[in-house]
Amino acid sequence: SKLATETASNKVKFQKEIDSLNAKNVALKSTLSNYKEEGKAKLNTFKARLQKSIDDINKDIDTYRNEHK
């Protein structure tokens, strides 16, 4: 893997990216577990915000994978 041949400074950078993705994942899980039903309009807003978070995380994962092929 590319990570095995990276410099120490790059490994630190990559670990920070992974830590950031993990933090986003934890925040997303918290948002899901704390959700309370408050009507259809708020549900649609919640779903849109949730989908944006998921899309952002997926984009970050794809970027990370492309950089570390």
Coordinates of N, CA and C in Angstrom, one line a residue:
S1 N 0.8 -1.2 0.0 CA 0.0 0.0 0.0 C 0.9 1.2 0.0
K2 N 0.3 2.3 -0.5 CA 1.0 3.6 -0.6 C 1.4 4.1 0.8
L3 N 0.6 3.8 1.8 CA 0.8 4.3 3.2 C 2.1 3.8 3.7
A4 N 2.5 2.5 3.4 CA 3.7 1.9 3.9 C 4.9 2.6 3.5
T5 N 4.9 3.3 2.3 CA 6.1 4.0 1.8 C 6.1 5.5 2.0
E6 N 5.1 6.0 2.8 CA 5.0 7.4 3.0 C 6.0 7.9 4.1
T7 N 6.3 9.2 4.0 CA 7.1 9.8 5.0 C 6.4 9.9 6.3
A8 N 7.1 10.1 7.4 CA 6.5 10.3 8.7 C 5.5 11.5 8.7
S9 N 5.9 12.6 8.1 CA 5.0 13.8 8.1 C 3.7 13.5 7.3
N10 N 3.8 12.7 6.2 CA 2.6 12.4 5.5 C 1.7 11.4 6.3
K11 N 2.4 10.5 7.0 CA 1.6 9.6 7.8 C 0.8 10.3 8.9
V12 N 1.4 11.4 9.5 CA 0.7 12.2 10.5 C -0.4 12.9 9.8
K13 N -0.2 13.4 8.6 CA -1.3 14.1 7.9 C -2.4 13.1 7.6
F14 N -2.1 11.9 7.1 CA -3.1 10.9 6.8 C -3.9 10.5 8.1
Q15 N -3.2 10.4 9.2 CA -3.9 10.0 10.5 C -4.8 11.1 10.9
K16 N -4.4 12.4 10.7 CA -5.3 13.5 11.0 C -6.6 13.4 10.1
E17 N -6.4 13.1 8.9 CA -7.6 13.0 8.0 C -8.5 11.8 8.5
I18 N -7.9 10.7 8.9 CA -8.7 9.6 9.4 C -9.4 10.0 10.7
D19 N -8.7 10.7 11.6 CA -9.3 11.1 12.8 C -10.5 12.1 12.5
S20 N -10.3 13.0 11.6 CA -11.4 13.9 11.2 C -12.6 13.1 10.7
L21 N -12.4 12.1 9.9 CA -13.5 11.3 9.4 C -14.2 10.6 10.5
N22 N -13.4 10.1 11.4 CA -14.0 9.4 12.6 C -14.8 10.4 13.4
A23 N -14.3 11.6 13.6 CA -15.1 12.6 14.4 C -16.4 12.9 13.7
K24 N -16.4 13.1 12.4 CA -17.6 13.3 11.6 C -18.6 12.2 11.8
N25 N -18.1 11.0 11.8 CA -18.9 9.8 11.9 C -19.6 9.8 13.3
V26 N -18.8 10.1 14.4 CA -19.3 10.1 15.7 C -20.4 11.2 15.8
A27 N -20.2 12.3 15.3 CA -21.1 13.4 15.3 C -22.4 13.0 14.6
L28 N -22.3 12.3 13.5 CA -23.5 11.9 12.7 C -24.3 10.8 13.5
K29 N -23.6 9.9 14.2 CA -24.3 8.9 15.0 C -25.0 9.6 16.2
S30 N -24.4 10.6 16.8 CA -25.0 11.4 17.8 C -26.2 12.1 17.3
T31 N -26.2 12.7 16.2 CA -27.3 13.4 15.6 C -28.5 12.4 15.4
L32 N -28.2 11.2 14.9 CA -29.2 10.2 14.7 C -29.8 9.8 16.0
S33 N -29.0 9.5 17.0 CA -29.5 9.0 18.3 C -30.3 10.0 19.0
N34 N -30.0 11.3 18.8 CA -30.7 12.4 19.5 C -31.9 13.0 18.8
Y35 N -32.2 12.4 17.6 CA -33.3 12.9 16.8 C -34.6 12.6 17.5
K36 N -35.5 13.6 17.6 CA -36.9 13.4 18.1 C -37.9 13.9 17.0
E37 N -38.9 13.1 16.8 CA -39.9 13.4 15.8 C -40.6 14.7 16.2
E38 N -40.7 15.6 15.3 CA -41.3 16.9 15.6 C -42.1 17.4 14.4
G39 N -42.6 16.5 13.6 CA -43.5 16.9 12.5 C -42.8 16.7 11.2
K40 N -43.6 16.7 10.1 CA -43.1 16.3 8.8 C -42.1 17.4 8.3
A41 N -42.3 18.7 8.5 CA -41.4 19.7 7.9 C -40.1 19.6 8.6
K42 N -40.0 19.4 9.9 CA -38.8 19.2 10.6 C -38.1 17.9 10.2
L43 N -38.9 16.9 10.0 CA -38.3 15.6 9.5 C -37.6 15.8 8.2
N44 N -38.2 16.5 7.3 CA -37.6 16.7 5.9 C -36.3 17.5 6.1
T45 N -36.3 18.5 6.9 CA -35.1 19.3 7.1 C -34.0 18.5 7.7
F46 N -34.4 17.6 8.7 CA -33.4 16.7 9.4 C -32.9 15.8 8.3
K47 N -33.7 15.2 7.5 CA -33.2 14.2 6.5 C -32.3 14.9 5.5
A48 N -32.6 16.1 5.1 CA -31.7 16.8 4.2 C -30.4 17.1 4.8
R49 N -30.4 17.6 6.0 CA -29.1 17.8 6.7 C -28.3 16.6 6.9
L50 N -29.0 15.5 7.3 CA -28.4 14.2 7.5 C -27.7 13.7 6.2
Q51 N -28.5 13.8 5.1 CA -28.0 13.4 3.8 C -26.7 14.2 3.4
K52 N -26.7 15.5 3.6 CA -25.6 16.3 3.3 C -24.4 15.8 4.1
S53 N -24.6 15.5 5.4 CA -23.5 15.0 6.2 C -22.9 13.7 5.7
I54 N -23.8 12.8 5.3 CA -23.4 11.5 4.7 C -22.6 11.8 3.4
D55 N -23.2 12.6 2.6 CA -22.5 12.9 1.3 C -21.1 13.5 1.5
D56 N -21.0 14.4 2.5 CA -19.7 15.0 2.8 C -18.7 14.0 3.3
I57 N -19.1 13.1 4.2 CA -18.2 12.0 4.6 C -17.8 11.1 3.5
N58 N -18.8 10.7 2.7 CA -18.4 9.9 1.5 C -17.4 10.5 0.6
K59 N -17.6 11.8 0.3 CA -16.7 12.6 -0.5 C -15.3 12.6 0.1
D60 N -15.2 12.8 1.4 CA -13.9 12.8 2.1 C -13.2 11.4 2.1
I61 N -14.0 10.4 2.2 CA -13.5 9.0 2.1 C -13.0 8.8 0.7
D62 N -13.7 9.2 -0.3 CA -13.3 9.0 -1.7 C -12.0 9.7 -1.9
T63 N -11.9 11.0 -1.5 CA -10.7 11.8 -1.6 C -9.5 11.1 -1.0
Y64 N -9.7 10.6 0.3 CA -8.7 9.9 1.0 C -8.2 8.7 0.2
R65 N -9.1 7.9 -0.3 CA -8.8 6.7 -1.0 C -8.0 7.0 -2.3
N66 N -8.4 8.1 -3.0 CA -7.7 8.4 -4.2 C -6.3 8.9 -3.9
E67 N -6.1 9.6 -2.8 CA -4.8 10.1 -2.5 C -3.9 8.9 -2.0
H68 N -4.4 7.8 -1.6 CA -3.6 6.7 -1.0 C -3.7 5.4 -1.7
K69 N -3.8 5.5 -3.0 CA -3.9 4.3 -3.9 C -2.5 3.6 -3.9

